JSON list of N, CA and C in Angstrom, two decimals:
[
{"chain": "Y", "resi": 1, "resn": "UNK", "atom": "N", "xyz": [-24.66, 17.78, -19.15]},
{"chain": "Y", "resi": 1, "resn": "UNK", "atom": "CA", "xyz": [-24.09, 18.97, -18.50]},
{"chain": "Y", "resi": 1, "resn": "UNK", "atom": "C", "xyz": [-22.71, 19.20, -19.09]},
{"chain": "Y", "resi": 2, "resn": "UNK", "atom": "N", "xyz": [-22.41, 20.44, -19.29]},
{"chain": "Y", "resi": 2, "resn": "UNK", "atom": "CA", "xyz": [-21.12, 20.77, -19.87]},
{"chain": "Y", "resi": 2, "resn": "UNK", "atom": "C", "xyz": [-19.98, 20.56, -18.87]},
{"chain": "Y", "resi": 3, "resn": "UNK", "atom": "N", "xyz": [-18.79, 20.42, -19.40]},
{"chain": "Y", "resi": 3, "resn": "UNK", "atom": "CA", "xyz": [-17.60, 20.16, -18.60]},
{"chain": "Y", "resi": 3, "resn": "UNK", "atom": "C", "xyz": [-17.22, 21.41, -17.79]},
{"chain": "Y", "resi": 4, "resn": "UNK", "atom": "N", "xyz": [-16.66, 21.18, -16.61]},
{"chain": "Y", "resi": 4, "resn": "UNK", "atom": "CA", "xyz": [-16.19, 22.27, -15.76]},
{"chain": "Y", "resi": 4, "resn": "UNK", "atom": "C", "xyz": [-14.89, 22.83, -16.35]},
{"chain": "Y", "resi": 5, "resn": "UNK", "atom": "N", "xyz": [-14.80, 24.14, -16.41]},
{"chain": "Y", "resi": 5, "resn": "UNK", "atom": "CA", "xyz": [-13.54, 24.76, -16.82]},
{"chain": "Y", "resi": 5, "resn": "UNK", "atom": "C", "xyz": [-12.62, 24.83, -15.61]},
{"chain": "Y", "resi": 6, "resn": "UNK", "atom": "N", "xyz": [-11.36, 25.08, -15.85]},
{"chain": "Y", "resi": 6, "resn": "UNK", "atom": "CA", "xyz": [-10.41, 25.21, -14.73]},
{"chain": "Y", "resi": 6, "resn": "UNK", "atom": "C", "xyz": [-10.82, 26.38, -13.83]},
{"chain": "Y", "resi": 7, "resn": "UNK", "atom": "N", "xyz": [-11.19, 27.50, -14.44]},
{"chain": "Y", "resi": 7, "resn": "UNK", "atom": "CA", "xyz": [-11.61, 28.67, -13.66]},
{"chain": "Y", "resi": 7, "resn": "UNK", "atom": "C", "xyz": [-12.84, 28.34, -12.80]},
{"chain": "Y", "resi": 8, "resn": "UNK", "atom": "N", "xyz": [-13.81, 27.65, -13.37]},
{"chain": "Y", "resi": 8, "resn": "UNK", "atom": "CA", "xyz": [-15.01, 27.27, -12.60]},
{"chain": "Y", "resi": 8, "resn": "UNK", "atom": "C", "xyz": [-14.65, 26.37, -11.43]},
{"chain": "Y", "resi": 9, "resn": "UNK", "atom": "N", "xyz": [-13.74, 25.44, -11.67]},
{"chain": "Y", "resi": 9, "resn": "UNK", "atom": "CA", "xyz": [-13.33, 24.51, -10.62]},
{"chain": "Y", "resi": 9, "resn": "UNK", "atom": "C", "xyz": [-12.61, 25.24, -9.50]},
{"chain": "Y", "resi": 10, "resn": "UNK", "atom": "N", "xyz": [-11.69, 26.12, -9.85]},
{"chain": "Y", "resi": 10, "resn": "UNK", "atom": "CA", "xyz": [-10.95, 26.87, -8.83]},
{"chain": "Y", "resi": 10, "resn": "UNK", "atom": "C", "xyz": [-11.91, 27.77, -8.04]},
{"chain": "Y", "resi": 11, "resn": "UNK", "atom": "N", "xyz": [-12.83, 28.40, -8.73]},
{"chain": "Y", "resi": 11, "resn": "UNK", "atom": "CA", "xyz": [-13.80, 29.27, -8.05]},
{"chain": "Y", "resi": 11, "resn": "UNK", "atom": "C", "xyz": [-14.70, 28.46, -7.11]},
{"chain": "Y", "resi": 12, "resn": "UNK", "atom": "N", "xyz": [-15.12, 27.30, -7.57]},
{"chain": "Y", "resi": 12, "resn": "UNK", "atom": "CA", "xyz": [-15.97, 26.45, -6.73]},
{"chain": "Y", "resi": 12, "resn": "UNK", "atom": "C", "xyz": [-15.21, 25.98, -5.49]},
{"chain": "Y", "resi": 13, "resn": "UNK", "atom": "N", "xyz": [-13.96, 25.61, -5.65]},
{"chain": "Y", "resi": 13, "resn": "UNK", "atom": "CA", "xyz": [-13.16, 25.18, -4.51]},
{"chain": "Y", "resi": 13, "resn": "UNK", "atom": "C", "xyz": [-13.01, 26.31, -3.50]},
{"chain": "Y", "resi": 14, "resn": "UNK", "atom": "N", "xyz": [-12.79, 27.52, -3.98]},
{"chain": "Y", "resi": 14, "resn": "UNK", "atom": "CA", "xyz": [-12.67, 28.67, -3.07]},
{"chain": "Y", "resi": 14, "resn": "UNK", "atom": "C", "xyz": [-13.97, 28.88, -2.30]},
{"chain": "Y", "resi": 15, "resn": "UNK", "atom": "N", "xyz": [-15.09, 28.76, -2.98]},
{"chain": "Y", "resi": 15, "resn": "UNK", "atom": "CA", "xyz": [-16.39, 28.92, -2.31]},
{"chain": "Y", "resi": 15, "resn": "UNK", "atom": "C", "xyz": [-16.63, 27.80, -1.31]},
{"chain": "Y", "resi": 16, "resn": "UNK", "atom": "N", "xyz": [-16.23, 26.60, -1.66]},
{"chain": "Y", "resi": 16, "resn": "UNK", "atom": "CA", "xyz": [-16.37, 25.44, -0.77]},
{"chain": "Y", "resi": 16, "resn": "UNK", "atom": "C", "xyz": [-15.52, 25.64, 0.49]},
{"chain": "Y", "resi": 17, "resn": "UNK", "atom": "N", "xyz": [-14.29, 26.08, 0.30]},
{"chain": "Y", "resi": 17, "resn": "UNK", "atom": "CA", "xyz": [-13.40, 26.31, 1.44]},
{"chain": "Y", "resi": 17, "resn": "UNK", "atom": "C", "xyz": [-13.94, 27.39, 2.37]},
{"chain": "Y", "resi": 18, "resn": "UNK", "atom": "N", "xyz": [-14.70, 28.33, 1.83]},
{"chain": "Y", "resi": 18, "resn": "UNK", "atom": "CA", "xyz": [-15.28, 29.41, 2.63]},
{"chain": "Y", "resi": 18, "resn": "UNK", "atom": "C", "xyz": [-16.46, 28.94, 3.48]},
{"chain": "Y", "resi": 19, "resn": "UNK", "atom": "N", "xyz": [-16.83, 27.68, 3.30]},
{"chain": "Y", "resi": 19, "resn": "UNK", "atom": "CA", "xyz": [-17.96, 27.11, 4.05]},
{"chain": "Y", "resi": 19, "resn": "UNK", "atom": "C", "xyz": [-17.47, 25.89, 4.84]},
{"chain": "Y", "resi": 20, "resn": "UNK", "atom": "N", "xyz": [-16.80, 26.11, 5.97]},
{"chain": "Y", "resi": 20, "resn": "UNK", "atom": "CA", "xyz": [-16.23, 25.00, 6.73]},
{"chain": "Y", "resi": 20, "resn": "UNK", "atom": "C", "xyz": [-17.26, 23.98, 7.23]},
{"chain": "Y", "resi": 21, "resn": "UNK", "atom": "N", "xyz": [-18.51, 24.38, 7.27]},
{"chain": "Y", "resi": 21, "resn": "UNK", "atom": "CA", "xyz": [-19.56, 23.44, 7.68]},
{"chain": "Y", "resi": 21, "resn": "UNK", "atom": "C", "xyz": [-19.63, 22.24, 6.73]},
{"chain": "Y", "resi": 22, "resn": "UNK", "atom": "N", "xyz": [-19.11, 22.39, 5.52]},
{"chain": "Y", "resi": 22, "resn": "UNK", "atom": "CA", "xyz": [-19.14, 21.31, 4.54]},
{"chain": "Y", "resi": 22, "resn": "UNK", "atom": "C", "xyz": [-17.96, 20.35, 4.68]},
{"chain": "Y", "resi": 23, "resn": "UNK", "atom": "N", "xyz": [-16.87, 20.82, 5.23]},
{"chain": "Y", "resi": 23, "resn": "UNK", "atom": "CA", "xyz": [-15.66, 19.98, 5.24]},
{"chain": "Y", "resi": 23, "resn": "UNK", "atom": "C", "xyz": [-14.95, 19.84, 6.58]},
{"chain": "Y", "resi": 24, "resn": "UNK", "atom": "N", "xyz": [-15.20, 20.74, 7.52]},
{"chain": "Y", "resi": 24, "resn": "UNK", "atom": "CA", "xyz": [-14.50, 20.70, 8.80]},
{"chain": "Y", "resi": 24, "resn": "UNK", "atom": "C", "xyz": [-15.31, 19.93, 9.83]},
{"chain": "Y", "resi": 25, "resn": "UNK", "atom": "N", "xyz": [-14.88, 18.72, 10.12]},
{"chain": "Y", "resi": 25, "resn": "UNK", "atom": "CA", "xyz": [-15.61, 17.88, 11.07]},
{"chain": "Y", "resi": 25, "resn": "UNK", "atom": "C", "xyz": [-15.69, 18.49, 12.46]},
{"chain": "Y", "resi": 26, "resn": "UNK", "atom": "N", "xyz": [-14.85, 19.46, 12.77]},
{"chain": "Y", "resi": 26, "resn": "UNK", "atom": "CA", "xyz": [-14.88, 20.12, 14.08]},
{"chain": "Y", "resi": 26, "resn": "UNK", "atom": "C", "xyz": [-15.87, 21.28, 14.13]},
{"chain": "Y", "resi": 27, "resn": "UNK", "atom": "N", "xyz": [-16.40, 21.65, 12.99]},
{"chain": "Y", "resi": 27, "resn": "UNK", "atom": "CA", "xyz": [-17.39, 22.73, 12.94]},
{"chain": "Y", "resi": 27, "resn": "UNK", "atom": "C", "xyz": [-18.67, 22.28, 13.63]},
{"chain": "Y", "resi": 28, "resn": "UNK", "atom": "N", "xyz": [-19.24, 23.13, 14.49]},
{"chain": "Y", "resi": 28, "resn": "UNK", "atom": "CA", "xyz": [-20.49, 22.75, 15.17]},
{"chain": "Y", "resi": 28, "resn": "UNK", "atom": "C", "xyz": [-21.63, 22.44, 14.21]},
{"chain": "Y", "resi": 29, "resn": "UNK", "atom": "N", "xyz": [-21.59, 23.00, 13.01]},
{"chain": "Y", "resi": 29, "resn": "UNK", "atom": "CA", "xyz": [-22.67, 22.80, 12.04]},
{"chain": "Y", "resi": 29, "resn": "UNK", "atom": "C", "xyz": [-22.38, 21.66, 11.05]},
{"chain": "Y", "resi": 30, "resn": "UNK", "atom": "N", "xyz": [-21.25, 21.00, 11.18]},
{"chain": "Y", "resi": 30, "resn": "UNK", "atom": "CA", "xyz": [-20.87, 19.94, 10.24]},
{"chain": "Y", "resi": 30, "resn": "UNK", "atom": "C", "xyz": [-21.91, 18.83, 10.14]},
{"chain": "Y", "resi": 31, "resn": "UNK", "atom": "N", "xyz": [-22.51, 18.47, 11.25]},
{"chain": "Y", "resi": 31, "resn": "UNK", "atom": "CA", "xyz": [-23.48, 17.37, 11.26]},
{"chain": "Y", "resi": 31, "resn": "UNK", "atom": "C", "xyz": [-24.92, 17.82, 11.00]},
{"chain": "Y", "resi": 32, "resn": "UNK", "atom": "N", "xyz": [-25.11, 19.11, 10.80]},
{"chain": "Y", "resi": 32, "resn": "UNK", "atom": "CA", "xyz": [-26.44, 19.65, 10.53]},
{"chain": "Y", "resi": 32, "resn": "UNK", "atom": "C", "xyz": [-26.74, 19.49, 9.04]},
{"chain": "Y", "resi": 33, "resn": "UNK", "atom": "N", "xyz": [-27.50, 18.44, 8.70]},
{"chain": "Y", "resi": 33, "resn": "UNK", "atom": "CA", "xyz": [-27.75, 18.13, 7.30]},
{"chain": "Y", "resi": 33, "resn": "UNK", "atom": "C", "xyz": [-28.54, 19.22, 6.58]},
{"chain": "Y", "resi": 34, "resn": "UNK", "atom": "N", "xyz": [-29.44, 19.87, 7.28]},
{"chain": "Y", "resi": 34, "resn": "UNK", "atom": "CA", "xyz": [-30.19, 20.97, 6.65]},
{"chain": "Y", "resi": 34, "resn": "UNK", "atom": "C", "xyz": [-29.24, 22.09, 6.24]},
{"chain": "Y", "resi": 35, "resn": "UNK", "atom": "N", "xyz": [-28.34, 22.45, 7.14]},
{"chain": "Y", "resi": 35, "resn": "UNK", "atom": "CA", "xyz": [-27.38, 23.52, 6.86]},
{"chain": "Y", "resi": 35, "resn": "UNK", "atom": "C", "xyz": [-26.46, 23.11, 5.71]},
{"chain": "Y", "resi": 36, "resn": "UNK", "atom": "N", "xyz": [-25.99, 21.88, 5.74]},
{"chain": "Y", "resi": 36, "resn": "UNK", "atom": "CA", "xyz": [-25.11, 21.40, 4.67]},
{"chain": "Y", "resi": 36, "resn": "UNK", "atom": "C", "xyz": [-25.83, 21.42, 3.32]},
{"chain": "Y", "resi": 37, "resn": "UNK", "atom": "N", "xyz": [-27.08, 21.00, 3.31]},
{"chain": "Y", "resi": 37, "resn": "UNK", "atom": "CA", "xyz": [-27.85, 21.02, 2.06]},
{"chain": "Y", "resi": 37, "resn": "UNK", "atom": "C", "xyz": [-28.07, 22.45, 1.57]},
{"chain": "Y", "resi": 38, "resn": "UNK", "atom": "N", "xyz": [-28.31, 23.36, 2.51]},
{"chain": "Y", "resi": 38, "resn": "UNK", "atom": "CA", "xyz": [-28.47, 24.77, 2.16]},
{"chain": "Y", "resi": 38, "resn": "UNK", "atom": "C", "xyz": [-27.18, 25.30, 1.52]},
{"chain": "Y", "resi": 39, "resn": "UNK", "atom": "N", "xyz": [-26.05, 24.96, 2.12]},
{"chain": "Y", "resi": 39, "resn": "UNK", "atom": "CA", "xyz": [-24.77, 25.43, 1.59]},
{"chain": "Y", "resi": 39, "resn": "UNK", "atom": "C", "xyz": [-24.45, 24.81, 0.23]},
{"chain": "Y", "resi": 40, "resn": "UNK", "atom": "N", "xyz": [-24.80, 23.55, 0.05]},
{"chain": "Y", "resi": 40, "resn": "UNK", "atom": "CA", "xyz": [-24.61, 22.92, -1.26]},
{"chain": "Y", "resi": 40, "resn": "UNK", "atom": "C", "xyz": [-25.50, 23.60, -2.31]},
{"chain": "Y", "resi": 41, "resn": "UNK", "atom": "N", "xyz": [-26.70, 23.98, -1.90]},
{"chain": "Y", "resi": 41, "resn": "UNK", "atom": "CA", "xyz": [-27.58, 24.72, -2.82]},
{"chain": "Y", "resi": 41, "resn": "UNK", "atom": "C", "xyz": [-26.96, 26.06, -3.19]},
{"chain": "Y", "resi": 42, "resn": "UNK", "atom": "N", "xyz": [-26.35, 26.74, -2.23]},
{"chain": "Y", "resi": 42, "resn": "UNK", "atom": "CA", "xyz": [-25.66, 27.99, -2.53]},
{"chain": "Y", "resi": 42, "resn": "UNK", "atom": "C", "xyz": [-24.56, 27.78, -3.55]},
{"chain": "Y", "resi": 43, "resn": "UNK", "atom": "N", "xyz": [-23.79, 26.71, -3.38]},
{"chain": "Y", "resi": 43, "resn": "UNK", "atom": "CA", "xyz": [-22.72, 26.41, -4.33]},
{"chain": "Y", "resi": 43, "resn": "UNK", "atom": "C", "xyz": [-23.28, 26.09, -5.72]},
{"chain": "Y", "resi": 44, "resn": "UNK", "atom": "N", "xyz": [-24.42, 25.43, -5.75]},
{"chain": "Y", "resi": 44, "resn": "UNK", "atom": "CA", "xyz": [-25.06, 25.12, -7.03]},
{"chain": "Y", "resi": 44, "resn": "UNK", "atom": "C", "xyz": [-25.47, 26.40, -7.74]},
{"chain": "Y", "resi": 45, "resn": "UNK", "atom": "N", "xyz": [-26.06, 27.31, -7.01]},
{"chain": "Y", "resi": 45, "resn": "UNK", "atom": "CA", "xyz": [-26.46, 28.60, -7.60]},
{"chain": "Y", "resi": 45, "resn": "UNK", "atom": "C", "xyz": [-25.22, 29.36, -8.06]},
{"chain": "Y", "resi": 46, "resn": "UNK", "atom": "N", "xyz": [-24.19, 29.41, -7.21]},
{"chain": "Y", "resi": 46, "resn": "UNK", "atom": "CA", "xyz": [-22.95, 30.09, -7.55]},
{"chain": "Y", "resi": 46, "resn": "UNK", "atom": "C", "xyz": [-22.35, 29.55, -8.84]},
{"chain": "Y", "resi": 47, "resn": "UNK", "atom": "N", "xyz": [-22.36, 28.24, -8.98]},
{"chain": "Y", "resi": 47, "resn": "UNK", "atom": "CA", "xyz": [-21.72, 27.61, -10.14]},
{"chain": "Y", "resi": 47, "resn": "UNK", "atom": "C", "xyz": [-22.67, 27.42, -11.33]},
{"chain": "Y", "resi": 48, "resn": "UNK", "atom": "N", "xyz": [-23.92, 27.80, -11.15]},
{"chain": "Y", "resi": 48, "resn": "UNK", "atom": "CA", "xyz": [-24.92, 27.64, -12.20]},
{"chain": "Y", "resi": 48, "resn": "UNK", "atom": "C", "xyz": [-25.08, 26.17, -12.60]},
{"chain": "Y", "resi": 49, "resn": "UNK", "atom": "N", "xyz": [-25.05, 25.32, -11.60]},
{"chain": "Y", "resi": 49, "resn": "UNK", "atom": "CA", "xyz": [-25.21, 23.87, -11.78]},
{"chain": "Y", "resi": 49, "resn": "UNK", "atom": "C", "xyz": [-26.24, 23.40, -10.76]},
{"chain": "Y", "resi": 50, "resn": "UNK", "atom": "N", "xyz": [-26.56, 22.11, -10.83]},
{"chain": "Y", "resi": 50, "resn": "UNK", "atom": "CA", "xyz": [-27.46, 21.57, -9.81]},
{"chain": "Y", "resi": 50, "resn": "UNK", "atom": "C", "xyz": [-26.64, 20.99, -8.66]},
{"chain": "Y", "resi": 51, "resn": "UNK", "atom": "N", "xyz": [-27.31, 20.70, -7.57]},
{"chain": "Y", "resi": 51, "resn": "UNK", "atom": "CA", "xyz": [-26.64, 20.21, -6.37]},
{"chain": "Y", "resi": 51, "resn": "UNK", "atom": "C", "xyz": [-25.90, 18.91, -6.65]},
{"chain": "Y", "resi": 52, "resn": "UNK", "atom": "N", "xyz": [-26.50, 18.03, -7.41]},
{"chain": "Y", "resi": 52, "resn": "UNK", "atom": "CA", "xyz": [-25.86, 16.75, -7.72]},
{"chain": "Y", "resi": 52, "resn": "UNK", "atom": "C", "xyz": [-24.55, 16.95, -8.47]},
{"chain": "Y", "resi": 53, "resn": "UNK", "atom": "N", "xyz": [-24.49, 17.91, -9.38]},
{"chain": "Y", "resi": 53, "resn": "UNK", "atom": "CA", "xyz": [-23.26, 18.19, -10.12]},
{"chain": "Y", "resi": 53, "resn": "UNK", "atom": "C", "xyz": [-22.17, 18.70, -9.17]},
{"chain": "Y", "resi": 54, "resn": "UNK", "atom": "N", "xyz": [-22.57, 19.52, -8.20]},
{"chain": "Y", "resi": 54, "resn": "UNK", "atom": "CA", "xyz": [-21.60, 20.04, -7.23]},
{"chain": "Y", "resi": 54, "resn": "UNK", "atom": "C", "xyz": [-21.09, 18.90, -6.35]},
{"chain": "Y", "resi": 55, "resn": "UNK", "atom": "N", "xyz": [-21.99, 18.05, -5.86]},
{"chain": "Y", "resi": 55, "resn": "UNK", "atom": "CA", "xyz": [-21.58, 16.91, -5.04]},
{"chain": "Y", "resi": 55, "resn": "UNK", "atom": "C", "xyz": [-20.63, 16.00, -5.82]},
{"chain": "Y", "resi": 56, "resn": "UNK", "atom": "N", "xyz": [-20.98, 15.75, -7.05]},
{"chain": "Y", "resi": 56, "resn": "UNK", "atom": "CA", "xyz": [-20.16, 14.87, -7.89]},
{"chain": "Y", "resi": 56, "resn": "UNK", "atom": "C", "xyz": [-18.76, 15.45, -8.10]},
{"chain": "Y", "resi": 57, "resn": "UNK", "atom": "N", "xyz": [-18.69, 16.76, -8.21]},
{"chain": "Y", "resi": 57, "resn": "UNK", "atom": "CA", "xyz": [-17.39, 17.41, -8.42]},
{"chain": "Y", "resi": 57, "resn": "UNK", "atom": "C", "xyz": [-16.47, 17.18, -7.22]},
{"chain": "Y", "resi": 58, "resn": "UNK", "atom": "N", "xyz": [-17.03, 17.12, -6.02]},
{"chain": "Y", "resi": 58, "resn": "UNK", "atom": "CA", "xyz": [-16.21, 16.96, -4.82]},
{"chain": "Y", "resi": 58, "resn": "UNK", "atom": "C", "xyz": [-16.03, 15.51, -4.39]},
{"chain": "Y", "resi": 59, "resn": "UNK", "atom": "N", "xyz": [-16.75, 14.59, -4.98]},
{"chain": "Y", "resi": 59, "resn": "UNK", "atom": "CA", "xyz": [-16.66, 13.18, -4.58]},
{"chain": "Y", "resi": 59, "resn": "UNK", "atom": "C", "xyz": [-15.23, 12.65, -4.56]},
{"chain": "Y", "resi": 60, "resn": "UNK", "atom": "N", "xyz": [-14.39, 12.92, -5.58]},
{"chain": "Y", "resi": 60, "resn": "UNK", "atom": "CA", "xyz": [-13.03, 12.37, -5.54]},
{"chain": "Y", "resi": 60, "resn": "UNK", "atom": "C", "xyz": [-12.17, 12.95, -4.42]},
{"chain": "Y", "resi": 61, "resn": "UNK", "atom": "N", "xyz": [-12.54, 14.12, -3.90]},
{"chain": "Y", "resi": 61, "resn": "UNK", "atom": "CA", "xyz": [-11.73, 14.80, -2.90]},
{"chain": "Y", "resi": 61, "resn": "UNK", "atom": "C", "xyz": [-12.15, 14.52, -1.47]},
{"chain": "Y", "resi": 62, "resn": "UNK", "atom": "N", "xyz": [-13.39, 14.16, -1.30]},
{"chain": "Y", "resi": 62, "resn": "UNK", "atom": "CA", "xyz": [-13.94, 13.99, 0.05]},
{"chain": "Y", "resi": 62, "resn": "UNK", "atom": "C", "xyz": [-13.80, 12.53, 0.46]},
{"chain": "Y", "resi": 63, "resn": "UNK", "atom": "N", "xyz": [-13.02, 12.31, 1.49]},
{"chain": "Y", "resi": 63, "resn": "UNK", "atom": "CA", "xyz": [-12.80, 10.97, 2.03]},
{"chain": "Y", "resi": 63, "resn": "UNK", "atom": "C", "xyz": [-13.06, 11.03, 3.53]},
{"chain": "Y", "resi": 64, "resn": "UNK", "atom": "N", "xyz": [-13.75, 10.05, 4.07]},
{"chain": "Y", "resi": 64, "resn": "UNK", "atom": "CA", "xyz": [-13.92, 10.03, 5.52]},
{"chain": "Y", "resi": 64, "resn": "UNK", "atom": "C", "xyz": [-12.55, 10.00, 6.21]},
{"chain": "Y", "resi": 65, "resn": "UNK", "atom": "N", "xyz": [-12.45, 10.71, 7.30]},
{"chain": "Y", "resi": 65, "resn": "UNK", "atom": "CA", "xyz": [-11.16, 10.79, 8.00]},
{"chain": "Y", "resi": 65, "resn": "UNK", "atom": "C", "xyz": [-10.73, 9.45, 8.58]},
{"chain": "Y", "resi": 66, "resn": "UNK", "atom": "N", "xyz": [-11.65, 8.53, 8.75]},
{"chain": "Y", "resi": 66, "resn": "UNK", "atom": "CA", "xyz": [-11.31, 7.22, 9.33]},
{"chain": "Y", "resi": 66, "resn": "UNK", "atom": "C", "xyz": [-10.98, 6.18, 8.26]},
{"chain": "Y", "resi": 67, "resn": "UNK", "atom": "N", "xyz": [-11.02, 6.56, 6.99]},
{"chain": "Y", "resi": 67, "resn": "UNK", "atom": "CA", "xyz": [-10.72, 5.61, 5.91]},
{"chain": "Y", "resi": 67, "resn": "UNK", "atom": "C", "xyz": [-9.23, 5.31, 5.86]},
{"chain": "Y", "resi": 68, "resn": "UNK", "atom": "N", "xyz": [-8.91, 4.11, 5.44]},
{"chain": "Y", "resi": 68, "resn": "UNK", "atom": "CA", "xyz": [-7.50, 3.72, 5.31]},
{"chain": "Y", "resi": 68, "resn": "UNK", "atom": "C", "xyz": [-7.08, 3.68, 3.87]}
]
């Protein structure tokens, strides 16, 4: 898979932020895995990548809130 450009990364982050179900633990849909998978699929289509590439892109940024 080709490398993410800065523009692609910024655009993906904006789309991710527009979907609080993916990152806001207070969102009623945060624990709905079907909804989260659907939203990740949307991001994959938006970025012209697969879901695993999108997940991998956010792995360094996503930390459980209870981690030390």
